[in-house]
Amino acid sequence: MLTAFFSKNKLFILYGGLLALLLFLLKWLEYRFVVVNHAFEIYIGAIAIIFMALGIWLALKLTKPKVKTVIIEKEVFVNANPDFVFNENECNKLGISKRELEVLQLMSDGLSNGEIAEKLFVSLNTIKSHSSNLFEKLDVKRRTQAVEKAKRLNIIS
Amino acid sequence: MLTAFFSKNKLFILYGGLLALLLFLLKWLEYRFVVVNHAFEIYIGAIAIIFMALGIWLALKLTKPKVKTVIIEKEVFVNANPDFVFNENECNKLGISKRELEVLQLMSDGLSNGEIAEKLFVSLNTIKSHSSNLFEKLDVKRRTQAVEKAKRLNIIS
DNA sequence: GTTTCCTTCATACTTTGGGGTGATTTTACC
DNA sequence: GGTAAAATCACCCCAAAGTATGAAGGAAAC
């Protein structure tokens, strides 16, 4: 990119810039003692103001705004209610079996598939089957989504 | 260090370089066409450039206190928990940063690391870093546990 | 007795998650 | 000006999660 070029020639550009400034300062002094006409100076002033404004505009336009992130949590709801009532109806509607429900509950407790398998005395592959079936029935892609949705539907606590 | 200065004044240096280039171009033209008559134009140009640079410098210098509010929209669910109050105290105690909190919230929404990365416009590796830090701060091993614990502590909804 | 569903398990494969390390750049603060 | 924390990203490696497919035993239903 263009910035890459500039960052690689920082010193050169800096001294070039300083040199330029110095030269212009000299030039400016030179003309300062020659030009007495006031109209001319007004003209110069106008130019200066216009281009300074342009510079400000450019700087504001080309620099990304310093973002101070303020997180506004608006309407954040999730069901974390203490009075949980099992929604058997919803559970049946989705065709979730008893065993799958067990797996789902342990899932929401943060257990890994391996840990669930250990707890239920079955193999890891079995849990994988259950979880895959669960994801399909809940129409989700990941266990985190499954837990989130199941809680929302009051299938688990 | 010197490099710190350069990195902090990239734009200024850039325009300095451009200024230098333009100046040399003008100088070259001056010698080429014997420009005594063009001195006025050169002077005007110089004024314009100098004040534009000044404008840029001013803009960069004087726009420090810039605060931008970023509203993060979140999904609203039917079975909501209206009595969620963000436990800032707990959050600070655990040393969880703003960005980490964002990631944590999206995690609990069931998004994968890749999806979170997309949503926050950062790379996958960044999200991995954030989540790793989160797991350490929350003293958990998996994202599911992180979500569970964070909800329990009222850090997220 | 056949059908259907649940549960169990397997193998093979791909994707995602997570640990570890290190680096750069911003930002903020003293 | 120096320091510290936060945010960003990269690379490697391994573990866990998830997909696809198939299969076998058991219980209940018809």
XYZ file of C-alpha atoms (C1' of nucleotides) in Angstrom:
374
model
C 0.000 0.000 0.000
C 0.929 3.624 -0.140
C 1.441 3.892 3.585
C 4.000 1.122 3.402
C 6.145 3.264 1.157
C 5.939 6.202 3.502
C 6.695 4.200 6.574
C 9.799 2.888 4.870
C 11.069 6.347 3.998
C 10.205 8.197 7.133
C 13.540 9.906 7.603
C 13.803 10.994 4.018
C 10.304 12.361 4.011
C 10.788 14.125 7.292
C 13.925 15.912 6.227
C 12.365 16.677 2.897
C 9.453 18.215 4.710
C 11.633 20.231 7.042
C 13.737 21.423 4.154
C 10.647 22.443 2.296
C 9.346 24.334 5.261
C 12.619 26.172 5.687
C 12.792 27.143 2.063
C 9.286 28.422 2.130
C 10.005 30.390 5.236
C 12.863 32.099 3.443
C 10.721 32.742 0.435
C 8.043 34.135 2.615
C 10.440 36.531 4.306
C 11.761 37.585 0.969
C 8.377 38.508 -0.298
C 7.342 40.029 2.953
C 9.701 42.963 2.485
C 8.824 43.442 -1.114
C 5.101 43.296 -1.117
C 3.531 46.270 0.542
C 0.229 46.090 -1.205
C -2.504 45.373 1.292
C -4.938 43.872 -1.177
C -2.364 41.299 -1.976
C -1.958 40.379 1.646
C -5.679 40.021 2.039
C -5.645 37.700 -0.918
C -2.876 35.686 0.666
C -4.796 35.571 3.903
C -7.838 34.270 2.101
C -5.773 31.571 0.434
C -4.256 30.640 3.735
C -7.599 30.356 5.488
C -9.163 28.401 2.675
C -6.385 25.899 2.500
C -6.128 25.587 6.236
C -9.799 24.729 6.269
C -9.154 22.263 3.492
C -6.339 20.755 5.525
C -8.544 20.387 8.559
C -11.231 18.799 6.471
C -8.724 16.412 4.911
C -7.311 15.424 8.251
C -10.738 14.773 9.677
C -11.693 12.842 6.590
C -8.632 10.681 6.268
C -8.030 9.797 9.870
C -10.155 7.083 11.297
C -12.105 8.430 14.218
C -10.777 7.476 17.607
C -13.492 5.205 18.799
C -14.189 4.995 22.440
C -16.441 1.994 22.590
C -19.368 2.248 24.886
C -21.244 -0.988 25.125
C -24.916 -0.373 25.389
C -26.712 -3.465 26.427
C -30.193 -2.860 25.267
C -32.877 -5.385 25.893
C -30.845 -8.310 26.908
C -33.008 -11.185 27.876
C -32.282 -14.760 28.535
C -34.152 -17.100 30.630
C -32.340 -17.787 33.864
C -35.364 -18.089 36.030
C -35.296 -19.896 39.350
C -38.821 -21.224 38.964
C -38.258 -23.658 36.142
C -41.164 -25.723 34.902
C -40.412 -28.429 32.421
C -42.159 -27.876 29.122
C -43.037 -31.448 28.271
C -45.249 -30.368 25.445
C -42.453 -28.613 23.594
C -40.158 -31.506 24.279
C -42.558 -34.000 22.738
C -43.220 -31.744 19.822
C -39.530 -31.783 18.991
C -39.357 -35.550 19.502
C -36.617 -35.432 22.074
C -36.192 -38.719 23.892
C -35.435 -39.268 27.585
C -31.824 -40.116 26.990
C -31.321 -37.160 24.724
C -32.782 -34.930 27.382
C -30.266 -36.232 29.879
C -27.454 -35.493 27.502
C -28.845 -32.047 26.846
C -28.993 -31.227 30.545
C -25.413 -32.338 31.116
C -24.404 -30.365 28.068
C -25.846 -27.210 29.553
C -23.913 -27.909 32.737
C -20.789 -27.386 30.672
C -19.684 -30.992 30.434
C -17.744 -32.220 27.448
C -18.926 -35.177 25.413
C -16.286 -37.322 27.087
C -17.441 -36.338 30.537
C -21.073 -36.981 29.647
C -20.131 -40.398 28.291
C -18.347 -41.198 31.539
C -21.230 -40.016 33.661
C -23.792 -42.049 31.753
C -21.542 -45.112 31.415
C -21.709 -45.173 27.655
C -19.169 -44.637 24.910
C -18.120 -41.320 23.471
C -19.581 -42.256 20.118
C -22.966 -42.762 21.698
C -22.931 -39.256 23.111
C -21.890 -37.953 19.749
C -24.877 -39.677 18.197
C -27.210 -38.223 20.799
C -25.833 -34.760 20.439
C -25.996 -34.918 16.661
C -29.625 -36.015 16.876
C -30.306 -33.269 19.374
C -28.826 -30.621 17.126
C -31.007 -31.799 14.303
C -34.145 -31.853 16.412
C -33.412 -28.455 17.892
C -32.390 -27.153 14.504
C -29.062 -25.810 15.688
C -25.445 -26.256 14.707
C -23.537 -26.187 17.964
C -23.931 -27.311 21.545
C -23.894 -23.726 22.786
C -26.850 -22.930 20.567
C -28.592 -26.103 21.663
C -28.254 -25.123 25.313
C -29.387 -21.595 24.621
C -32.455 -22.732 22.707
C -33.351 -25.516 25.116
C -33.291 -23.074 28.014
C -35.416 -20.653 26.102
C -37.967 -23.368 25.423
C -37.929 -24.504 29.035
C -36.786 -27.937 28.043
C -33.933 -27.768 30.517
C -33.254 -25.634 33.561
C 12.338 6.767 20.843
C 12.423 8.511 17.522
C 10.238 5.923 15.852
C 7.504 6.648 18.336
C 7.403 10.190 17.081
C 7.134 9.020 13.505
C 4.377 6.550 14.186
C 2.442 9.231 15.967
C 2.730 11.723 13.151
C 2.371 9.589 10.071
C -0.096 11.824 8.333
C 1.841 14.937 9.110
C 5.013 13.410 7.746
C 3.145 12.214 4.716
C 1.952 15.674 3.881
C 5.402 17.004 4.612
C 6.743 14.653 1.995
C 4.140 15.691 -0.502
C 4.953 19.276 0.222
C 8.611 18.632 -0.393
C 7.900 16.931 -3.668
C 5.729 19.757 -4.843
C 8.309 22.282 -3.837
C 11.054 20.558 -5.738
C 8.787 20.316 -8.717
C 8.189 24.037 -8.567
C 11.893 24.723 -8.163
C 12.579 22.605 -11.158
C 9.981 24.465 -13.163
C 11.437 27.744 -12.034
C 14.845 26.905 -13.384
C 13.403 25.447 -16.496
C 11.312 28.397 -17.616
C 13.135 31.258 -15.951
C 10.211 32.050 -13.812
C 10.495 35.433 -12.375
C 6.955 36.020 -13.468
C 5.737 32.851 -11.871
C 7.096 33.774 -8.486
C 3.705 35.051 -7.440
C 2.010 31.797 -8.243
C 4.668 29.881 -6.450
C 4.243 32.073 -3.429
C 0.495 31.526 -3.438
C 1.002 27.824 -3.803
C 3.417 27.805 -0.944
C 1.022 29.647 1.304
C -1.739 27.299 0.334
C 0.314 24.216 1.069
C 1.735 25.517 4.305
C -1.616 26.453 5.680
C -3.153 23.256 4.534
C -0.464 21.397 6.420
C -1.089 23.642 9.376
C -4.765 22.850 9.147
C -4.071 19.167 9.119
C -1.780 19.501 12.059
C -4.349 21.518 13.950
C -7.075 19.037 13.210
C -4.950 16.155 14.426
C -3.883 18.036 17.495
C -7.165 19.466 18.588
C -9.494 16.534 18.038
C -8.300 14.492 20.971
C -11.486 14.254 22.971
C -13.481 12.237 20.512
C -15.991 9.770 21.859
C -18.028 7.571 19.642
C -20.828 5.432 20.925
C -21.132 2.001 19.447
C -24.442 0.339 19.956
C -24.318 -3.398 19.853
C -27.629 -4.837 18.916
C -28.681 -8.017 20.526
C -31.442 -10.449 19.864
C -34.495 -10.223 21.985
C -36.050 -13.492 23.023
C -39.583 -14.275 23.973
C -38.894 -15.949 27.256
C -37.003 -13.072 28.641
C -35.437 -12.406 31.942
C -36.331 -8.817 32.630
C -34.525 -8.649 35.927
C -30.976 -8.868 34.698
C -28.627 -6.369 36.206
C -25.070 -6.292 35.016
C -22.699 -7.149 37.830
C -19.946 -4.710 37.043
C -18.262 -5.370 40.338
C -17.800 -9.059 39.645
C -16.679 -8.266 36.133
C -13.993 -5.905 37.344
C -12.921 -8.319 40.045
C -12.233 -10.928 37.393
C -10.428 -8.370 35.263
C -12.590 -8.895 32.206
C -12.125 -6.187 29.606
C -14.781 -4.578 27.432
C -13.802 -6.497 24.359
C -13.698 -9.757 26.236
C -17.160 -9.047 27.522
C -18.397 -8.576 23.992
C -16.892 -11.888 22.968
C -18.376 -13.579 25.998
C -21.834 -12.294 25.181
C -21.636 -13.472 21.602
C -20.325 -16.792 22.850
C -23.377 -17.223 25.015
C -25.535 -16.436 22.004
C -24.190 -19.634 20.522
C -21.863 -18.127 17.948
C -18.726 -19.937 16.898
C -15.369 -18.225 17.120
C -15.437 -17.690 13.374
C -18.842 -16.038 13.509
C -17.770 -13.815 16.384
C -14.685 -12.801 14.439
C -16.862 -11.863 11.482
C -19.282 -9.921 13.610
C -16.561 -7.919 15.336
C -14.504 -7.459 12.164
C -11.382 -9.066 13.585
C -9.479 -12.232 12.805
C -10.214 -15.687 14.132
C -6.937 -15.677 16.019
C -7.946 -12.577 17.898
C -11.141 -14.191 19.089
C -9.163 -17.233 20.124
C -6.922 -15.008 22.182
C -9.871 -13.302 23.818
C -11.611 -16.559 24.583
C -8.463 -18.118 25.974
C -8.018 -15.129 28.264
C -11.657 -15.369 29.253
C -11.382 -19.037 30.165
C -8.406 -18.280 32.335
C -10.107 -15.355 34.052
C -13.285 -17.313 34.594
C -11.295 -20.359 35.641
C -13.040 -22.695 33.236
C -11.975 -25.078 30.511
C -14.655 -24.775 27.866
C -16.871 -22.129 26.340
C -19.996 -23.859 27.597
C -18.700 -23.621 31.138
C -17.693 -20.020 30.579
C -21.213 -19.140 29.484
C -22.759 -21.042 32.368
C -20.547 -19.347 34.944
C -20.860 -15.901 33.415
C -24.624 -16.170 33.531
C -24.497 -17.316 37.107
C -22.365 -14.326 38.046
C -24.633 -11.941 36.162
C -21.783 -10.886 33.950
C -23.861 -11.587 30.870
C -27.553 -12.000 30.330
C -44.102 -60.918 13.097
C -43.045 -56.986 11.250
C -42.417 -52.241 11.819
C -40.829 -48.382 14.306
C -38.235 -46.029 17.540
C -34.648 -45.823 21.064
C -30.281 -46.863 22.471
C -26.058 -48.332 21.735
C -21.644 -48.395 19.208
C -18.277 -48.206 15.284
C -15.219 -46.109 11.679
C -13.742 -42.451 9.052
C -13.534 -37.831 8.177
C -13.755 -32.605 8.605
C -14.251 -28.623 11.359
C -13.876 -26.064 15.406
C -11.913 -25.224 19.853
C -8.237 -24.389 22.745
C -3.134 -24.184 24.572
C 1.187 -22.070 23.996
C 4.227 -18.655 22.406
C 5.473 -14.429 20.630
C 4.881 -10.208 18.136
C 3.031 -5.509 17.002
C 0.272 -1.639 17.775
C -3.026 1.325 20.494
C -4.443 3.289 24.412
C -4.013 5.031 28.757
C -1.652 6.478 32.630
C 2.085 8.367 35.492
C 9.177 9.597 27.952
C 8.497 5.361 29.884
C 5.459 1.771 31.238
C 1.435 -1.209 31.423
C -2.590 -2.998 29.793
C -5.494 -3.970 26.037
C -6.269 -5.340 21.388
C -4.730 -7.267 17.436
C -2.733 -11.174 14.729
C 0.307 -15.232 13.435
C 1.826 -20.044 13.746
C 1.941 -24.587 15.474
C -0.088 -28.492 17.533
C -3.362 -31.323 19.665
C -7.968 -32.285 21.545
C -12.763 -31.959 21.188
C -16.763 -31.378 18.548
C -19.463 -32.504 14.859
C -20.854 -35.105 10.225
C -21.884 -39.138 7.679
C -22.940 -43.728 7.438
C -23.980 -48.002 8.976
C -25.351 -51.486 12.140
C -27.104 -54.314 16.036
C -30.057 -55.311 20.062
C -34.431 -54.257 22.575
C -38.923 -52.547 23.571
C -43.319 -51.138 22.221
C -46.929 -50.853 18.750
C -49.610 -52.489 14.985
